[in-house]
XYZ file of C-alpha atoms in Angstrom:
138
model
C 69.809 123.787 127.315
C 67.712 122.136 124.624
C 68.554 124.386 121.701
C 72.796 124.625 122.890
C 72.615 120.665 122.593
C 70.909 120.330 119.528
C 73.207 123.561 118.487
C 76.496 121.621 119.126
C 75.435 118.409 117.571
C 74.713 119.923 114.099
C 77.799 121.461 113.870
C 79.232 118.188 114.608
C 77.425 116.118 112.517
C 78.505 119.078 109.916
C 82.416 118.960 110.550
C 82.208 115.155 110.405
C 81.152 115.858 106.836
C 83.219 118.029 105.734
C 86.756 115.878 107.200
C 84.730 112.948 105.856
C 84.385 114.485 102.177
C 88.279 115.311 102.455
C 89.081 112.369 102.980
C 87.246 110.463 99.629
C 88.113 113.215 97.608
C 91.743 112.467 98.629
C 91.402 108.658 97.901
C 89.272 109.078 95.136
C 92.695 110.619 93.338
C 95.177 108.671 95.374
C 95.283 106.034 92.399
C 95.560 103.535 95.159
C 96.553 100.162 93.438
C 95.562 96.241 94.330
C 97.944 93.394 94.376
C 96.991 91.798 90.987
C 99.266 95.133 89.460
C 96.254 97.294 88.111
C 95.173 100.637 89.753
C 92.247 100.308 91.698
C 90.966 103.982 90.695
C 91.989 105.523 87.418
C 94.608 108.377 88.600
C 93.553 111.845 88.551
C 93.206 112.890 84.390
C 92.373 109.559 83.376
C 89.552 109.921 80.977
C 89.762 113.426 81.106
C 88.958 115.872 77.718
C 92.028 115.351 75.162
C 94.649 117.590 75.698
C 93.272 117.478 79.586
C 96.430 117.229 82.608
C 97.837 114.212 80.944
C 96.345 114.193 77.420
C 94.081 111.174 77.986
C 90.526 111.065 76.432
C 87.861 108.715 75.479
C 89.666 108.096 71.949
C 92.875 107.600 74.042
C 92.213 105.817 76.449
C 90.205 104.386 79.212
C 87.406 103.634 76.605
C 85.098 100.694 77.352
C 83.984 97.922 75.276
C 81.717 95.099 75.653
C 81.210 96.399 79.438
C 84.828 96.318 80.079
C 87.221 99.517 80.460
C 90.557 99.832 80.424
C 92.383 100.681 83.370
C 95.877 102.154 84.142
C 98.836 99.849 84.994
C 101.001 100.068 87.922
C 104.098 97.905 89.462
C 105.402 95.119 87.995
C 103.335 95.063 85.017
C 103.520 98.263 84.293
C 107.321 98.244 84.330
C 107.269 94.937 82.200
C 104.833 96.530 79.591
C 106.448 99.444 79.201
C 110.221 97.236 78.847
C 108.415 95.325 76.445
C 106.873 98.168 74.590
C 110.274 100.039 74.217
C 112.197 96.959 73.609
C 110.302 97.101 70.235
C 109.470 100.897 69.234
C 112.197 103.203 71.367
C 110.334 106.366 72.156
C 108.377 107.972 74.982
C 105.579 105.886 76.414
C 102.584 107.816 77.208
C 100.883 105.243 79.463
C 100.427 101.542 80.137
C 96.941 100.374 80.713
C 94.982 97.056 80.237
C 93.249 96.268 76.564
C 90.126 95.585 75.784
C 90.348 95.802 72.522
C 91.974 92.573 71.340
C 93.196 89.065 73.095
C 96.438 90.564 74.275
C 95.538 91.649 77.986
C 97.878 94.945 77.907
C 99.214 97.729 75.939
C 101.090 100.796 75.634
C 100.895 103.686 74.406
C 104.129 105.406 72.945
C 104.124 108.913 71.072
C 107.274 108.627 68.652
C 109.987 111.324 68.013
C 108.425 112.746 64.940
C 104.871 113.335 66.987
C 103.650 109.920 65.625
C 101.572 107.933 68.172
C 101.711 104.121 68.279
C 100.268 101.333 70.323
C 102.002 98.266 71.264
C 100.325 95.300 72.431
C 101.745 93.092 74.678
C 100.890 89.195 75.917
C 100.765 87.868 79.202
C 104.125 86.686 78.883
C 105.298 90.257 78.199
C 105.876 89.841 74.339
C 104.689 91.875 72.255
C 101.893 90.420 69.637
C 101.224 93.732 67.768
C 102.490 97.659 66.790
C 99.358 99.855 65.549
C 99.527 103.152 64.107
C 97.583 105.193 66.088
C 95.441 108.253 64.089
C 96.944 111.573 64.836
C 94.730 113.782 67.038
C 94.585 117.729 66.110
């Protein structure tokens, strides 16, 4: 009865791993967001290689500096970034994400009709402080 016991229990203790690992690989791509209007987790192909699911990479994005990354923006703020962004270069925006890179807090990334890339920076108050040329990417 010993061995039937012990038996059953590992093969529980084995299927609660398995349902267990479903279920943080499933939130771990969810791209779940918080109420301050910044993903929680960077969606699935954030940071991947360039040319990866969505094109991102580390010299396009979600690149750290001084011990802060830059994360992907959602809700409100991302719809007011990415208004703001095309309000001053009308193209395609790639993504909206925080910046770490200068003193405005947000930016966007917009890939112009000609295959130009571009980066607008945008303030707190949703204006936009700066337009960089971004360096094309074989």
């Amino acid at each position: 009865m010993q061995g039937i016991r012990t038996k059953l229990v590992t093969v529980a203790a084995v299927g609660a791993a398995v349902v267990g690992g479903a279920a943080f690989a499933n939130a771990a791509t969810s791209g779940s967001t918080s109420t301050n209007g910044q993903a929680a987790a960077p969606p699935a192909g954030y940071g991947a290689p360039q040319g990866g699911p969505q094109g991102f990479g580390p010299s396009k994005g979600g690149h750290t500096v001084n011990g802060r990354t830059e994360t992907p923006l959602s809700g409100e703020t991302a719809k007011k970034v990415r208004a703001a962004a095309l309000a001053k270069v009308s193209s395609t925006v790639e993504r909206v994400e925080t910046n770490v890179d200068s003193s405005a807090p947000y930016e966007a990334h917009i890939r112009k009709a000609d295959g130009s890339e571009v980066e607008v920076q945008v303030n707190r108050d949703f204006s936009v402080s700066a337009v960089n040329d971004m360096p094309s990417h074989p």
